[in-house]
Tab-separated table of C-alpha atoms in Angstrom:
chain	number	residue	atom	x	y	z
A	80	MET	CA	230.183	101.736	33.483
A	81	ASP	CA	232.674	100.225	35.856
A	82	PHE	CA	233.137	96.528	35.142
A	83	SER	CA	236.191	96.218	37.407
A	84	PRO	CA	234.361	94.079	40.046
A	85	LEU	CA	233.299	91.723	37.251
A	86	SER	CA	236.809	91.614	35.799
A	87	SER	CA	238.308	90.867	39.227
A	88	ALA	CA	235.768	88.103	39.893
A	89	LEU	CA	236.574	86.505	36.538
A	90	ALA	CA	240.332	86.866	37.126
A	91	SER	CA	240.114	85.364	40.622
A	92	LYS	CA	237.770	82.615	39.377
A	93	SER	CA	235.065	83.653	41.851
A	94	TYR	CA	232.447	82.447	39.417
A	95	GLU	CA	229.744	82.043	42.073
A	96	ARG	CA	229.725	85.863	42.409
A	97	ILE	CA	229.401	86.707	38.689
A	98	ALA	CA	225.590	86.790	38.498
A	99	ASP	CA	225.223	88.961	41.603
A	100	ILE	CA	227.912	91.377	40.426
A	101	CYS	CA	226.285	91.695	36.997
A	102	ASP	CA	222.834	92.177	38.561
A	103	ASP	CA	224.172	94.897	40.872
A	104	ILE	CA	225.982	96.762	38.078
A	105	MET	CA	222.908	96.512	35.839
A	106	LEU	CA	220.659	97.917	38.569
A	107	GLN	CA	223.124	100.694	39.286
A	108	VAL	CA	223.453	101.867	35.679
A	109	ALA	CA	219.717	101.503	35.057
A	110	ALA	CA	218.992	103.661	38.132
A	111	GLU	CA	221.383	106.297	36.792
A	112	GLY	CA	219.572	106.269	33.461
A	113	VAL	CA	222.671	105.205	31.547
A	114	SER	CA	222.097	103.327	28.287
A	115	PHE	CA	223.948	100.058	28.720
A	116	GLN	CA	222.376	97.519	26.355
A	117	GLU	CA	225.012	97.742	23.637
A	118	ASP	CA	228.022	97.366	25.939
A	119	TRP	CA	226.565	94.865	28.379
A	120	PRO	CA	228.381	91.484	28.775
A	121	TYR	CA	225.175	89.486	28.301
A	122	ALA	CA	226.932	86.169	27.664
A	123	ILE	CA	228.904	86.417	30.921
A	124	HIS	CA	225.758	87.495	32.774
A	125	LEU	CA	223.787	84.508	31.410
A	126	LEU	CA	226.657	82.148	32.229
A	127	GLY	CA	226.871	83.609	35.734
A	128	HIS	CA	223.230	82.707	36.377
A	129	ILE	CA	223.796	79.266	34.880
A	130	PHE	CA	226.844	78.702	37.107
A	131	ALA	CA	224.832	79.773	40.158
A	132	GLY	CA	222.046	77.354	39.202
A	133	ASP	CA	219.555	80.216	38.919
A	134	ILE	CA	217.812	79.207	35.714
A	135	ASN	CA	214.789	81.423	36.348
A	136	SER	CA	216.947	84.562	36.552
A	137	MET	CA	218.741	83.438	33.405
A	138	ARG	CA	215.386	83.157	31.607
A	139	PHE	CA	214.267	86.597	32.802
A	140	LEU	CA	217.568	88.116	31.672
A	141	TRP	CA	217.075	86.524	28.253
A	142	LYS	CA	213.566	87.963	28.000
A	143	SER	CA	214.822	91.442	28.895
A	144	MET	CA	217.609	91.428	26.290
A	145	PRO	CA	217.267	93.508	23.144
A	146	SER	CA	216.384	91.380	20.112
A	147	ALA	CA	219.468	92.584	18.261
A	148	VAL	CA	221.725	91.119	20.966
A	149	LYS	CA	219.872	87.790	20.901
A	150	GLU	CA	220.086	87.547	17.126
A	151	ASN	CA	223.580	88.927	16.457
A	152	ASN	CA	225.726	87.654	19.324
A	153	PRO	CA	226.684	83.984	18.834
A	154	GLU	CA	228.157	83.670	22.338
A	155	VAL	CA	224.888	84.871	23.896
A	156	GLN	CA	223.044	82.314	21.776
A	157	ALA	CA	225.458	79.572	22.886
A	158	ALA	CA	224.997	80.476	26.559
A	159	TRP	CA	221.224	80.474	26.033
A	160	ARG	CA	221.427	76.957	24.515
A	161	ILE	CA	223.083	75.703	27.725
A	162	GLY	CA	220.277	77.269	29.735
A	163	GLN	CA	217.604	75.761	27.505
A	164	LYS	CA	219.099	72.288	27.913
A	165	LEU	CA	219.215	72.737	31.686
A	166	TRP	CA	215.608	73.918	31.706
A	167	VAL	CA	214.340	70.751	29.965
A	168	ARG	CA	216.783	68.525	31.875
A	169	ASP	CA	218.532	67.366	28.707
A	170	TYR	CA	221.661	66.226	30.554
A	171	VAL	CA	223.560	65.107	27.468
A	172	GLY	CA	222.473	68.220	25.581
A	173	VAL	CA	224.068	70.431	28.238
A	174	TYR	CA	227.483	68.948	27.455
A	175	GLU	CA	226.829	69.272	23.715
A	176	ALA	CA	225.958	72.943	24.173
A	177	ILE	CA	229.068	73.525	26.297
A	178	HIS	CA	231.429	71.867	23.835
A	179	GLY	CA	229.606	72.976	20.683
A	180	PHE	CA	230.898	76.544	20.763
A	181	ASN	CA	234.317	78.174	20.676
A	182	TRP	CA	234.022	80.409	23.762
A	183	SER	CA	235.789	83.751	24.086
A	184	GLN	CA	238.775	83.964	26.393
A	185	GLU	CA	236.655	85.899	28.892
A	186	ALA	CA	233.957	83.190	29.049
A	187	GLU	CA	236.169	80.126	28.611
A	188	GLY	CA	237.183	79.761	32.267
A	189	LEU	CA	233.624	80.263	33.488
A	190	VAL	CA	232.272	77.652	31.056
A	191	ALA	CA	235.025	75.160	31.979
A	192	ALA	CA	234.307	75.656	35.689
A	193	PHE	CA	230.580	75.174	35.059
A	194	SER	CA	231.303	71.994	33.086
A	195	ASP	CA	233.280	70.562	36.024
A	196	LEU	CA	230.596	71.623	38.492
A	197	TYR	CA	227.894	70.098	36.291
A	198	THR	CA	229.774	66.790	36.063
A	199	LYS	CA	229.986	66.665	39.874
A	200	LYS	CA	226.262	67.395	40.148
A	201	MET	CA	225.487	64.630	37.659
A	202	PHE	CA	227.648	62.226	39.647
A	203	GLN	CA	225.733	63.118	42.824
A	204	LEU	CA	222.463	62.652	40.949
A	205	LEU	CA	223.534	59.190	39.816
A	206	GLN	CA	224.656	58.361	43.341
A	207	SER	CA	221.300	59.287	44.842
A	208	ALA	CA	219.076	57.900	42.070
A	209	TYR	CA	220.659	54.571	41.114
A	210	SER	CA	221.814	51.410	42.803
A	211	THR	CA	223.132	49.994	39.521
A	212	ILE	CA	223.637	51.687	36.173
A	213	SER	CA	225.278	50.715	32.904
A	214	ILE	CA	228.681	52.065	31.961
A	215	GLN	CA	227.176	53.438	28.748
A	216	ASP	CA	224.488	55.435	30.579
A	217	THR	CA	227.036	56.724	33.083
A	218	SER	CA	229.209	57.856	30.159
A	219	LEU	CA	226.340	59.951	28.840
A	220	PHE	CA	225.599	61.531	32.219
A	221	LEU	CA	229.238	62.351	32.962
A	222	ASN	CA	230.340	63.145	29.388
A	223	MET	CA	233.250	60.717	29.552
A	224	ASN	CA	234.325	57.759	27.482
A	225	ASP	CA	233.804	54.277	28.945
A	226	ASP	CA	237.396	53.884	30.188
A	227	ASP	CA	237.353	57.259	31.927
A	228	VAL	CA	234.021	56.375	33.543
A	229	ARG	CA	235.454	53.090	34.865
A	230	ASN	CA	238.430	54.884	36.399
A	231	TYR	CA	236.356	57.765	37.777
A	232	VAL	CA	233.707	55.624	39.474
A	233	GLN	CA	236.254	53.177	40.872
A	234	GLN	CA	238.069	56.109	42.484
A	235	GLN	CA	234.749	56.934	44.150
A	236	GLY	CA	234.436	53.375	45.503
A	237	TRP	CA	231.852	52.130	43.021
A	238	ILE	CA	232.113	48.556	41.760
A	239	VAL	CA	232.440	47.875	38.034
A	240	ASP	CA	231.408	44.473	36.656
A	241	PRO	CA	233.286	44.042	33.357
A	242	ALA	CA	231.166	41.041	32.306
A	243	SER	CA	227.786	42.783	32.487
A	244	GLN	CA	229.144	46.307	31.851
A	245	MET	CA	227.215	47.456	34.934
A	246	ILE	CA	228.274	49.657	37.810
A	247	THR	CA	227.138	49.132	41.387
A	248	VAL	CA	226.719	52.524	43.012
A	249	LYS	CA	228.204	53.057	46.452
A	250	LYS	CA	225.766	55.123	48.465
A	251	GLN	CA	227.206	57.775	50.721
A	252	PRO	CA	226.368	57.249	54.363
A	253	ILE	CA	223.800	59.709	55.603
A	254	VAL	CA	225.331	61.783	58.330
A	255	THR	CA	222.977	63.514	60.686
A	256	GLU	CA	224.507	66.072	62.912
A	257	GLN	CA	222.834	66.284	66.252
A	258	LYS	CA	223.210	69.585	67.970
A	259	LEU	CA	223.003	69.543	71.718
A	260	ASN	CA	221.556	72.667	73.182
A	261	PRO	CA	222.674	73.166	76.816
A	262	SER	CA	219.362	74.751	77.828
A	263	LYS	CA	217.412	71.765	76.492
A	264	LEU	CA	219.752	69.401	78.298
A	265	GLN	CA	219.249	71.365	81.500
A	266	SER	CA	215.442	71.296	81.215
A	267	LEU	CA	215.525	67.557	80.446
A	268	THR	CA	217.703	66.956	83.513
A	269	GLU	CA	215.316	68.951	85.694
A	270	TYR	CA	212.336	67.045	84.273
A	271	VAL	CA	213.917	63.638	84.964
A	272	PHE	CA	214.985	64.781	88.428
A	273	HIS	CA	211.401	65.896	89.135
A	274	LEU	CA	210.029	62.508	88.018
A	275	GLU	CA	212.418	60.575	90.240
A	276	HIS	CA	211.758	62.628	93.371
């Protein structure tokens, strides 16, 4: 099996490509009839699907894994815990699963990148769902202590009220891009011209 595309993607931190690369290699070796279950980087493959936000593919990969891998590989189990927490939308549990395991050097960068990506997604979720939220709740969603939350949200333009320990969320302006199609403009011009004459 040639894992060089996977190794290069990990080395170049192209984590969004990990799941597709693993899927392609798995299909290729399965089509060739090569036994791959014992040597397969299941933890990286699971984490690749998690990073890509493809929880369904992660679940199907888990179901297709040999029982021995599920039971005897702690890193696979740790990656699965992250996926389980995502599946049930246990936002705090995702951070606990990320930080509750000592990841291998190969997986460490991918997990750290996912953690950063997840924090940004949680921030966007808070931004779209709340107009005000407590500092304590924001700390749970962003996995930060209260002081870090204050600094982080103030950098984003949110207003922190120290007396009530509440944060006023600054909504992002909705930008709608209007595309002007020349043919539609031409037909509109002809229509208006026809009405006037």
